[in-house]
Tab-separated table of C-alpha atoms in Angstrom:
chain	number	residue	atom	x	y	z
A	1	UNK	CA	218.697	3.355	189.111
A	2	UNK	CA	221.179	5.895	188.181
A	3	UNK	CA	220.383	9.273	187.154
A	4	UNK	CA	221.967	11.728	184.646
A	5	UNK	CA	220.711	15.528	183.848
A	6	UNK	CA	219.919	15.989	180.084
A	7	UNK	CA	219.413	19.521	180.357
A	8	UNK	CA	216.645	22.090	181.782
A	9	UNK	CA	216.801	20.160	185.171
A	10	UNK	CA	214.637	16.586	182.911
A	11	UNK	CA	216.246	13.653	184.431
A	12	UNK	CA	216.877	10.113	182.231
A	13	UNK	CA	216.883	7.308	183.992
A	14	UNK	CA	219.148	4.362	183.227
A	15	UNK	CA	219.146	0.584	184.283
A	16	UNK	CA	222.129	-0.919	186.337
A	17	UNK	CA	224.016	-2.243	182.432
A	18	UNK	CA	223.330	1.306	181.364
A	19	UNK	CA	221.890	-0.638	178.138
A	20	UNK	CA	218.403	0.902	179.032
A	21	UNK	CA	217.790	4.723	178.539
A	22	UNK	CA	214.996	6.150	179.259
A	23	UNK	CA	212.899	9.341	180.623
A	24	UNK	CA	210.815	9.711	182.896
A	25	UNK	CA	208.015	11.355	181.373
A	26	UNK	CA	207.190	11.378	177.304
A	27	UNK	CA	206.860	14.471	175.103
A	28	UNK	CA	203.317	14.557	175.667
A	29	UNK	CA	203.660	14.790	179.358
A	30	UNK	CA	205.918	17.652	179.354
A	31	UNK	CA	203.125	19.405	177.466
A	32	UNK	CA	200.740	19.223	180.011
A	33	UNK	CA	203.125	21.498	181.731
A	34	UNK	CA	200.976	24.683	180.154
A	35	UNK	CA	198.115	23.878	182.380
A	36	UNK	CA	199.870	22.619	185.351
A	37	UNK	CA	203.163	22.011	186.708
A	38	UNK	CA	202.842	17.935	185.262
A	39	UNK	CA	206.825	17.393	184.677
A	40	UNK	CA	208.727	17.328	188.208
A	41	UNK	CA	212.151	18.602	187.806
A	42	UNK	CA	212.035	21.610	185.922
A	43	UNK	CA	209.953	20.437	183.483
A	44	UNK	CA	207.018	23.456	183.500
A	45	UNK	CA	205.810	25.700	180.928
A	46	UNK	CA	204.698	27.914	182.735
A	47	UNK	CA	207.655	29.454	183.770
A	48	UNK	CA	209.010	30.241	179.458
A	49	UNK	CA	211.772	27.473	179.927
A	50	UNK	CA	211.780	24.777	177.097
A	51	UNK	CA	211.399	20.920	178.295
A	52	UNK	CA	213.158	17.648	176.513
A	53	UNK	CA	213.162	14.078	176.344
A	54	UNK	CA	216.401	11.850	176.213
A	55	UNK	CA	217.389	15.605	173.884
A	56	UNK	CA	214.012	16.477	172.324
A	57	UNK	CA	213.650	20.458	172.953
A	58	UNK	CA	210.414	21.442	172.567
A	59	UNK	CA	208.890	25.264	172.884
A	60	UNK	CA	208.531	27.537	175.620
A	61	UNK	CA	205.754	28.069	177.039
A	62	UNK	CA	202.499	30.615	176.048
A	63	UNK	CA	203.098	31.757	179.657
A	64	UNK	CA	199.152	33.134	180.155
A	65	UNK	CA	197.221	31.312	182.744
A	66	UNK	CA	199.155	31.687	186.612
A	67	UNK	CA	200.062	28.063	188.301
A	68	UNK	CA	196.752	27.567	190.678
A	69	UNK	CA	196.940	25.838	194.129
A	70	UNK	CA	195.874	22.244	193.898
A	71	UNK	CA	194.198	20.963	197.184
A	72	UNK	CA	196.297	17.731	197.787
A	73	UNK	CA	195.239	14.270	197.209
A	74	UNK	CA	196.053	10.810	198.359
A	75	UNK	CA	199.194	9.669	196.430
A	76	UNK	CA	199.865	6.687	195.000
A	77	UNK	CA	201.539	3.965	197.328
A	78	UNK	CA	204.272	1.666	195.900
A	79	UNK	CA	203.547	-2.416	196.329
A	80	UNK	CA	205.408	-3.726	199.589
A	81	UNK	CA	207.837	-5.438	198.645
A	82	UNK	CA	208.791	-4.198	194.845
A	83	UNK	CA	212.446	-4.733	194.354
A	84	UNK	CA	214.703	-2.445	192.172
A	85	UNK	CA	213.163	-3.203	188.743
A	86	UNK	CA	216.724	-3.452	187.026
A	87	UNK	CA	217.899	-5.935	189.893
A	88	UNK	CA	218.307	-9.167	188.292
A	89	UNK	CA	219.473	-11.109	191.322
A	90	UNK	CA	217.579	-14.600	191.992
A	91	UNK	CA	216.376	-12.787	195.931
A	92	UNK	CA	214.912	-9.291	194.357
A	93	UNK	CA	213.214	-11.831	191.001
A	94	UNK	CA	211.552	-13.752	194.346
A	95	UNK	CA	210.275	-9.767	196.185
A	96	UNK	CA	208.810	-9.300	193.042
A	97	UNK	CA	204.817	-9.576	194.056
A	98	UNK	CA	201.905	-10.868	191.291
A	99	UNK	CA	200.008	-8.401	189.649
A	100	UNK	CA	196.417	-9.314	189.404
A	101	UNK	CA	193.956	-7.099	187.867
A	102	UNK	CA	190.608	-7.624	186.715
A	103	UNK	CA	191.931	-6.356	183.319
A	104	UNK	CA	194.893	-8.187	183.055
A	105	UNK	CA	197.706	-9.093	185.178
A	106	UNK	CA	201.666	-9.090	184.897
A	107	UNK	CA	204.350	-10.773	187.206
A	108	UNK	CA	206.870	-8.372	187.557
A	109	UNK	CA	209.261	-9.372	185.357
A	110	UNK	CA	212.041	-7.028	184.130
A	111	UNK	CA	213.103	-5.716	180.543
A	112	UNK	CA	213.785	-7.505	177.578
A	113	UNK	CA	216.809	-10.119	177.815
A	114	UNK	CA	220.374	-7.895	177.538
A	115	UNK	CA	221.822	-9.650	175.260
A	116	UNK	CA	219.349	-10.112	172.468
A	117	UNK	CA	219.127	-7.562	169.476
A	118	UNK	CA	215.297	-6.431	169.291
A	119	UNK	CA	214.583	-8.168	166.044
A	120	UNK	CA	215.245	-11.067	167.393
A	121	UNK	CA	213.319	-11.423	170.308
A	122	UNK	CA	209.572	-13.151	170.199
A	123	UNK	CA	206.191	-11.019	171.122
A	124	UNK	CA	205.391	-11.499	174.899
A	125	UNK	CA	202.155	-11.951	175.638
A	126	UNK	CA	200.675	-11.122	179.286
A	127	UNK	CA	197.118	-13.078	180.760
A	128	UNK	CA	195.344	-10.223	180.230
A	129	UNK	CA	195.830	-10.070	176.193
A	130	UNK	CA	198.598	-7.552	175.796
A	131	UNK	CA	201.588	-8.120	173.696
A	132	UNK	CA	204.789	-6.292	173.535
A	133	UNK	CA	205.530	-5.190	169.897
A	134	UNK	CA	209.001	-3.549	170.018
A	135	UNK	CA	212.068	-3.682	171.869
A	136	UNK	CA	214.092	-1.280	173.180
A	137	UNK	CA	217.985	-1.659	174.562
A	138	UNK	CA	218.973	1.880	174.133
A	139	UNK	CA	216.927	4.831	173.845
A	140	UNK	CA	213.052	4.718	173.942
A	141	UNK	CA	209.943	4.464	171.764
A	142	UNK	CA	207.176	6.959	171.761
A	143	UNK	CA	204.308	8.271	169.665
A	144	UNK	CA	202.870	5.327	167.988
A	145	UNK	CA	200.161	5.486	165.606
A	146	UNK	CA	198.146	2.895	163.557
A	147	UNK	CA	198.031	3.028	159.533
A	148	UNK	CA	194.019	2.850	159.154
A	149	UNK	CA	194.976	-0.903	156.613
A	150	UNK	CA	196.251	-2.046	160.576
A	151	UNK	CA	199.589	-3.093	158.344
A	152	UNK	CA	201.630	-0.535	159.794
A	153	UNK	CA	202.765	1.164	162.993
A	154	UNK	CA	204.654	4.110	163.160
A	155	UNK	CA	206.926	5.917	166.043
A	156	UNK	CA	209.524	8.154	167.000
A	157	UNK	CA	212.205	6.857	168.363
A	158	UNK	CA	216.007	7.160	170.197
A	159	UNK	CA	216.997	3.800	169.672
A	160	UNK	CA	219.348	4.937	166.747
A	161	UNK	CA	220.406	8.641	167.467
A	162	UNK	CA	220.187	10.864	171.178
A	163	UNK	CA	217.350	12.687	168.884
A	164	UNK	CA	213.889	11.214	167.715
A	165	UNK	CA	213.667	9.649	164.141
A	166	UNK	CA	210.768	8.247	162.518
A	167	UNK	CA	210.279	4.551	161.922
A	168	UNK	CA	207.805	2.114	160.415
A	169	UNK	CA	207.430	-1.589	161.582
A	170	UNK	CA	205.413	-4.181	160.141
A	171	UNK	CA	202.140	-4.974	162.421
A	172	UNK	CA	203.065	-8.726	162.776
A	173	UNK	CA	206.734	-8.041	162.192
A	174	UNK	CA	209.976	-7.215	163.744
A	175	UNK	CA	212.044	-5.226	161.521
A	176	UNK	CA	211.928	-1.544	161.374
A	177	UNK	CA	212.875	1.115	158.780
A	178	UNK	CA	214.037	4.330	159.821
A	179	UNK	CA	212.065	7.019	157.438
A	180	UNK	CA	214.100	10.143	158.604
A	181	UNK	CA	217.685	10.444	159.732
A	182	UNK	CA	219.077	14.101	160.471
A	183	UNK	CA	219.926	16.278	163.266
A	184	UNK	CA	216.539	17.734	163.820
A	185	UNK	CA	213.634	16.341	166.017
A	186	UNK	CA	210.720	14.618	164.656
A	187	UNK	CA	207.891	13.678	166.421
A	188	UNK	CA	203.934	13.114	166.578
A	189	UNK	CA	203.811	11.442	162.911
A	190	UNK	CA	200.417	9.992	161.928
A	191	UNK	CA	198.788	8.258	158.650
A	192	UNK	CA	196.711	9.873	156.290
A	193	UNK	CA	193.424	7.638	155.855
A	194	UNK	CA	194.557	5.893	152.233
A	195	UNK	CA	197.690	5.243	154.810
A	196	UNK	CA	199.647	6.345	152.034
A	197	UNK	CA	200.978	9.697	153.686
A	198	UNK	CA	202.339	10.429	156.970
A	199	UNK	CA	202.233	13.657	158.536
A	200	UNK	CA	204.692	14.639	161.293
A	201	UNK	CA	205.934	17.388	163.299
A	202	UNK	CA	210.291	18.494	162.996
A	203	UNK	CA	212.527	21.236	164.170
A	204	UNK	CA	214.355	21.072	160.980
A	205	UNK	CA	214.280	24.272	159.960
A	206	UNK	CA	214.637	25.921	163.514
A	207	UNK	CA	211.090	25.685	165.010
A	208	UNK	CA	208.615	23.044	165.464
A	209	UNK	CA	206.558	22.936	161.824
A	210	UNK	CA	203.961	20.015	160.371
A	211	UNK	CA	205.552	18.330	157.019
A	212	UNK	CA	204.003	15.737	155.044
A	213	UNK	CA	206.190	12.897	153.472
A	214	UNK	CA	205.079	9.678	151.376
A	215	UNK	CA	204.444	6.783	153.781
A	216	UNK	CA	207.977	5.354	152.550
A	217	UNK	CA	209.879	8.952	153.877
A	218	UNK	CA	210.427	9.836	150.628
A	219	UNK	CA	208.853	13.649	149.139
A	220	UNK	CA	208.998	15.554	152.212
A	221	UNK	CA	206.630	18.622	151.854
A	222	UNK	CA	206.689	21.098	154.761
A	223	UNK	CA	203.056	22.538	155.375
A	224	UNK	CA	203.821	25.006	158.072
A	225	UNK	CA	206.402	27.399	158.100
A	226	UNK	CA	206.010	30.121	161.177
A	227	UNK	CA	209.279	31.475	163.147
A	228	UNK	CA	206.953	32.478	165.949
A	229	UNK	CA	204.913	30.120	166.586
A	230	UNK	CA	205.652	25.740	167.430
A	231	UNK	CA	203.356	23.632	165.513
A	232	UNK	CA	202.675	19.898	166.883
A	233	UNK	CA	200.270	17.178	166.746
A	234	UNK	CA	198.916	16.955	162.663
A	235	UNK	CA	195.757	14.795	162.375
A	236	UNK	CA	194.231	13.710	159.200
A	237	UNK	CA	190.653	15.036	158.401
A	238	UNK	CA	188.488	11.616	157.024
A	239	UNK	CA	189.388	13.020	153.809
A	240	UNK	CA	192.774	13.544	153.548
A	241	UNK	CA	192.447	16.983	152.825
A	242	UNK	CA	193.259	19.031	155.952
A	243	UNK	CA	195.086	18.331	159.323
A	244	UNK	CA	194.077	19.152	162.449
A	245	UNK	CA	196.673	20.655	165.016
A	246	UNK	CA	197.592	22.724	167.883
A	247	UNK	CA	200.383	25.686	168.632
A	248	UNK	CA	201.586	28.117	170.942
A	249	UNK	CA	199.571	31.505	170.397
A	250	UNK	CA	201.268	33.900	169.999
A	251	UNK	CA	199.098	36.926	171.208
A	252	UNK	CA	196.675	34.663	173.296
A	253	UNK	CA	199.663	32.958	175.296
A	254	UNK	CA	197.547	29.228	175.153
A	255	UNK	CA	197.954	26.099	173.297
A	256	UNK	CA	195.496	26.726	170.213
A	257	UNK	CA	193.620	24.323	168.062
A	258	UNK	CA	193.997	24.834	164.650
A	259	UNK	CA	193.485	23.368	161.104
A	260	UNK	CA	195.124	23.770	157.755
A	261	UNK	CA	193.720	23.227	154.083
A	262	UNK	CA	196.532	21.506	152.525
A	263	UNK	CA	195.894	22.320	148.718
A	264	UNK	CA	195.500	26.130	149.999
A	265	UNK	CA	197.667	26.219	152.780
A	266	UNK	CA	195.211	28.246	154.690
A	267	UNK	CA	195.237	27.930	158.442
A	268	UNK	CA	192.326	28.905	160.656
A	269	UNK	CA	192.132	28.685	164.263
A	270	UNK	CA	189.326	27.080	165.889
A	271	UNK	CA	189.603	27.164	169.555
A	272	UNK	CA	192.084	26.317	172.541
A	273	UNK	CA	193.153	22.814	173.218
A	274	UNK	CA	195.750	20.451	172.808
A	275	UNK	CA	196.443	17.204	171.234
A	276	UNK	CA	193.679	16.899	168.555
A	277	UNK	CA	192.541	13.793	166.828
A	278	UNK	CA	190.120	13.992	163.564
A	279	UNK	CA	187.111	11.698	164.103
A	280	UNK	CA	187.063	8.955	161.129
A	281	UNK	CA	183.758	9.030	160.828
A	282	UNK	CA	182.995	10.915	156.825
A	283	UNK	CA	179.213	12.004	157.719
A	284	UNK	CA	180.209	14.448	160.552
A	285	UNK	CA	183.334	16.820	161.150
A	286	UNK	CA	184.310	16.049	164.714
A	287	UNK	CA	187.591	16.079	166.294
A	288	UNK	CA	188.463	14.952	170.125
A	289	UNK	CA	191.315	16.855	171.892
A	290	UNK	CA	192.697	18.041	175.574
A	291	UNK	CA	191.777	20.921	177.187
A	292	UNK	CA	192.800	22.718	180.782
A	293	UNK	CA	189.625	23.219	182.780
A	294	UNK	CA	188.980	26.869	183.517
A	295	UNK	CA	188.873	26.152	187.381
A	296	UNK	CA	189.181	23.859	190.382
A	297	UNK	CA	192.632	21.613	189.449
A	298	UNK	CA	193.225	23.074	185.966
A	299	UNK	CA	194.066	19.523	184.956
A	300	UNK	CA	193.139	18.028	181.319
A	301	UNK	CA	189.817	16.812	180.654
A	302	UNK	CA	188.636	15.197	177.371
A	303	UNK	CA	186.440	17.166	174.857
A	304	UNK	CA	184.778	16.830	171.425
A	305	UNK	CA	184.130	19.884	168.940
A	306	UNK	CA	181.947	19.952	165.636
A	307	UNK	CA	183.801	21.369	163.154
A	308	UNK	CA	180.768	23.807	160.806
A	309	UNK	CA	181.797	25.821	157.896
A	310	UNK	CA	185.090	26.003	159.635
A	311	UNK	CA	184.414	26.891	163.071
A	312	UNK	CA	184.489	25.100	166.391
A	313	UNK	CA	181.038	24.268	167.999
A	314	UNK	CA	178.868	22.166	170.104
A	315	UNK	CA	181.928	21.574	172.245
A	316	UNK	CA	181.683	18.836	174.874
A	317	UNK	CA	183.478	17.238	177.702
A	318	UNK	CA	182.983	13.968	177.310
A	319	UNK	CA	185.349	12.684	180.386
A	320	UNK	CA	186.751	14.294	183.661
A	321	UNK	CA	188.532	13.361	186.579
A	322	UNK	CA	189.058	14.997	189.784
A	323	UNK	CA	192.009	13.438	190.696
A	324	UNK	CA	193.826	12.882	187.221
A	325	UNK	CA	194.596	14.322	184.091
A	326	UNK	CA	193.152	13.071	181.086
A	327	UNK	CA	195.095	13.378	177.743
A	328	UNK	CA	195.786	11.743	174.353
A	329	UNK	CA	192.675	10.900	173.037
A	330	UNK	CA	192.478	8.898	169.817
A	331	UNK	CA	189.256	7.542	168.169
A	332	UNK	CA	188.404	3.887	167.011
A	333	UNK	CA	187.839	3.114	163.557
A	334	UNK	CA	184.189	4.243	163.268
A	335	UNK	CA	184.430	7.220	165.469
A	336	UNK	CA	181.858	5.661	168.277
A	337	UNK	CA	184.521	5.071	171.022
A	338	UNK	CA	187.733	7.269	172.743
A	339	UNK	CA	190.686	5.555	173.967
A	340	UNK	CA	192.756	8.215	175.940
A	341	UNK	CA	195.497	8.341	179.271
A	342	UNK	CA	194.501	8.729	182.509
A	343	UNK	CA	197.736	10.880	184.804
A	344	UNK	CA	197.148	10.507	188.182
A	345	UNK	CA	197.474	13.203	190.738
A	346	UNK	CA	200.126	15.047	188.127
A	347	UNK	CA	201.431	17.452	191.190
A	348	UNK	CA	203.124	14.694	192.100
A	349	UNK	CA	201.687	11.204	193.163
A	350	UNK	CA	204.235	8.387	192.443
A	351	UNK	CA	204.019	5.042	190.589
A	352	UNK	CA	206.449	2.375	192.231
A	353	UNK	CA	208.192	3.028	189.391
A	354	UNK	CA	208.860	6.353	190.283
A	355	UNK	CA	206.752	8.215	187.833
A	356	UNK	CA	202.733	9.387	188.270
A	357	UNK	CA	200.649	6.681	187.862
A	358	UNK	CA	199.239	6.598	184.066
A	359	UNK	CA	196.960	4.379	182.712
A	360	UNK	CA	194.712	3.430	179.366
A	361	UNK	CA	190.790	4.096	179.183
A	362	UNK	CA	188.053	3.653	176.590
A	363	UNK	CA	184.756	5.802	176.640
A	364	UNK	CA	181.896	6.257	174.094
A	365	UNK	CA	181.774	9.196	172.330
A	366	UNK	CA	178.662	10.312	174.404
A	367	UNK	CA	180.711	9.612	177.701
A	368	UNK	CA	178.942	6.633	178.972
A	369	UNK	CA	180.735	3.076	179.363
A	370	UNK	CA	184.268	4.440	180.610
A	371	UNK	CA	186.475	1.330	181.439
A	372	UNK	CA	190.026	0.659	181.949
A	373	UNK	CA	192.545	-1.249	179.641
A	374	UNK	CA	195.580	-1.927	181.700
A	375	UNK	CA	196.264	-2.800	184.790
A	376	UNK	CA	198.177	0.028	186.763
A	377	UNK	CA	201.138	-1.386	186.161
A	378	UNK	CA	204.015	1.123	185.202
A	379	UNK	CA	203.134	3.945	182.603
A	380	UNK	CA	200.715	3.440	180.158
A	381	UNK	CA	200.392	5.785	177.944
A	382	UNK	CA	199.829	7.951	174.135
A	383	UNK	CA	197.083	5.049	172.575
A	384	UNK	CA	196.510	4.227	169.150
A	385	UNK	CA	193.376	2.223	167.867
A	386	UNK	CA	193.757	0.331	165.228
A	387	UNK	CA	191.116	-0.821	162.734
A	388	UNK	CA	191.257	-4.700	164.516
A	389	UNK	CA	189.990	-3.457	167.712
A	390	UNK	CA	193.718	-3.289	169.460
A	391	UNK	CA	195.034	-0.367	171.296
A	392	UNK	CA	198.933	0.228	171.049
A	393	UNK	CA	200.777	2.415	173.422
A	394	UNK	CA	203.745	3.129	174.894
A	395	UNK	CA	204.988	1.563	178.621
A	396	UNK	CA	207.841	1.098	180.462
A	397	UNK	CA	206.340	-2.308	181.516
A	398	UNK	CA	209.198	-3.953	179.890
A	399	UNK	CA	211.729	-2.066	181.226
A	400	UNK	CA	212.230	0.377	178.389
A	401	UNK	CA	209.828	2.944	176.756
A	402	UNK	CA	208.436	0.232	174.439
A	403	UNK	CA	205.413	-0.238	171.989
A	404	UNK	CA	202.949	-2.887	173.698
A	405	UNK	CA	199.213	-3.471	172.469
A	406	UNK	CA	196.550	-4.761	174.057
A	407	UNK	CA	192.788	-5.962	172.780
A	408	UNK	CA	189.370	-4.292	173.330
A	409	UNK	CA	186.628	-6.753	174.115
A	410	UNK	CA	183.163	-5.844	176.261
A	411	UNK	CA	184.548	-5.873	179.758
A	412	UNK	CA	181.381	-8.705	181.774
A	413	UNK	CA	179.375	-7.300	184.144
A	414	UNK	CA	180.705	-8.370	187.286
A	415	UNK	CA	184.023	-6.683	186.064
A	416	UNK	CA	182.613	-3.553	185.566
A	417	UNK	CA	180.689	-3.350	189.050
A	418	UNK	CA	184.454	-3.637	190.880
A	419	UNK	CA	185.563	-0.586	188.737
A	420	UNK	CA	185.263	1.838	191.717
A	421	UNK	CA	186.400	-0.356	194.208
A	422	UNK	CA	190.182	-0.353	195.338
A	423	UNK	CA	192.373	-1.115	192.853
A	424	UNK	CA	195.343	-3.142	193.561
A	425	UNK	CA	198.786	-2.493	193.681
A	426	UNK	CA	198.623	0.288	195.182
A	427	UNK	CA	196.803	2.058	192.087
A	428	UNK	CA	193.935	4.566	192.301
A	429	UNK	CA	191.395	4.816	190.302
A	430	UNK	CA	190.939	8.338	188.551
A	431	UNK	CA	186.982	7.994	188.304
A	432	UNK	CA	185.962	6.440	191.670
A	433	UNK	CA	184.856	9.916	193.000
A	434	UNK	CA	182.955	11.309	189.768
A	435	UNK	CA	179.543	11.660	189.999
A	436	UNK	CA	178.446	10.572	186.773
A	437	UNK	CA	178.359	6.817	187.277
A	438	UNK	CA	180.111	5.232	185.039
């Protein structure tokens, strides 16, 4: 693998042809920074310095909380055996070792074939249901939502400039349509609930600000307009009539949850947290998000809030690990279930891939029946749920940072029972030493 510095010490990786761009860790990942030191590198927050991705600059830190020792944990062992994923020779192809996983298997296989455009190529399928939905050969996918019609997906993406763009593809389809194309940085776009809308966060006037645009890019309306603060992350409110987000405070140096009225333009903050997701559910104002926990690893766990007369209440964790971070939540159609990510060890455990080990997890919205989606191989991470019960995300299982899906059926019994037993290929489970039995 050859390496190349993009700037503020981030490494992007590239494949032997060069055709294959990529970095190491997502946006999202870089985020987790503010809590603890997630992005090797450079990549912190808490030290004020800014963090990228293939050129994405995103804010400096709310430098508040001091990095906290981390008692060390058992890392995650590459496969004996894995060859150099870009090595196409016939000897490395025959190193390669099966994957097999109770949820779903893969053999190894590299990236998509060199020489095809994207469009071109047909879905791939693995045993265990999943099914890669685009193709990458330059550049990298990345925050990929689910219009709530399941018609449409859409994502950032590099493939067509060294900065993120928004693009729509067809949920059955190949082509793609780029929505924005300028020199600023959009990211974290996501449909309104008549899918009609798409909100999104840019740098295009200077700092990071929520617009809205019509689900065709066309009648951009910027919602947020504040030089000092970064504003990321919009989610729709089952209405359509407020988002849900989070930004850098200002006075109380922490990621802060906040929402905005968008026929107003009021803001009000509700709490601290990251990444927050509006339940779909119309008979209850909920919304799932990250937060830091206030001792022991400071790592992410996963929380619900009520939102009453425009406060936060009856918050909840609803998922914690002591050896992982949990982040990205996003809720299924009717609100009952959370799909989120799963970073293990953050400080510094490696995949054989050479990045932490990250994988995809369901959980009902009370915390009971936690179970894992893939299978530990490569990174796994940022879900969407779509209204057909399938979960897309992004993973470098292919290769490239690509948009693969997978289906959500009631894992049998016997599966279930080997959840906290040791997982193969070298993965660890996040959950086998939490108490609370699921």
């Amino acid at each position: 693998m050859a390496r190349a510095d993009v700037g503020d010490g981030i490494h992007r990786t590239a494949g032997l042809d060069g055709r294959c761009a990529r970095m190491n860790r997502p946006i999202r990942l870089c985020v987790l920074a503010s809590a603890v030191a997630l992005c090797a590198g450079g990549c912190s927050l808490m030290d004020g310095g800014v963090f990228s991705r293939a050129g994405t600059t995103l804010p400096p830190a709310p430098a508040a909380q001091p990095p906290v020792a981390v008692e060390p944990v058992e890392a995650v062992a590459a496969p004996p055996g894995r060859a150099e994923f870009f090595d196409k020779s016939p000897v490395a192809q025959s190193q390669l070792p099966q994957a097999v996983n109770v949820f779903g298997g893969f053999d190894g296989e590299g990236g998509a074939h060199p020489g095809a455009a994207p469009v071109q190529l047909p879905p791939r399928f693995g045993p265990g249901g999943f099914e890669q939905v685009t193709f990458v050969d330059e550049g990298y996918d990345t925050d990929v939502e689910i219009s709530p019609d399941a018609k449409w997906i859409v994502f950032a993406s590099t493939r067509h400039n060294e900065r993120p763009e928004l693009y729509t593809q067809k949920i059955g389809g190949a082509a793609v349509t780029q929505l924005t194309s300028d020199d600023s940085e959009d990211a974290f776009p996501t449909f309104s609930p008549d899918s009609r809308r798409i909100a999104f966060s840019s740098t295009r006037n200077g700092s990071w600000d929520l617009y809205v645009m019509d689900a065709d890019g066309r009648n951009v309306t910027q919602v947020t307009a504040t030089s000092n603060m970064h504003e990321l992350h919009p989610s729709f409110s089952p209405d359509g009539t407020r988002l849900a987000y989070c930004a850098t405070g200002t006075r109380s140096g922490q990621w802060e949850l906040w929402i905005v009225d968008l026929k107003t333009m009021q803001r009000r903050m509700i709490g601290y947290g990251l990444f927050p997701v509006w339940s779909p559910r119309s008979d209850i104002d909920q919304i799932a998000f990250q937060r830091a926990r206030q001792r022991g690893s400071r790592w992410f766990s996963l929380w619900t809030a009520d939102i009453v007369d425009g406060e936060a209440g009856r918050l909840t964790e609803v998922a914690v690990s002591a050896n992982a971070a949990i982040v990205s939540p996003a809720w299924n159609a009717d609100g009952t279930q959370i799909a989120f990510s799963t970073i293990v060890n953050p400080n510094g455990a490696q995949s054989h891939r050479g990045g932490t080990q990250q994988d995809i997890w369901v959980i009902n919205a009370d915390g009971t029946g936690r179970r894992r989606i893939t299978d530990g191989n490569g990174v796994n991470a940022t879900p969407s749920w779509s209204s057909d019960n399938r979960i897309y995300f992004i993973s470098d299982r292919g290769g490239c940072d690509a948009i693969w899906s997978a289906r959500v059926s009631p894992a049998p019994p016997a599966l279930r029972a080997r959840q906290n037993q040791e997982e193969p290929n070298g993965a660890t489970d996040p959950f086998a030493s939490s108490s609370d039995g699921n």
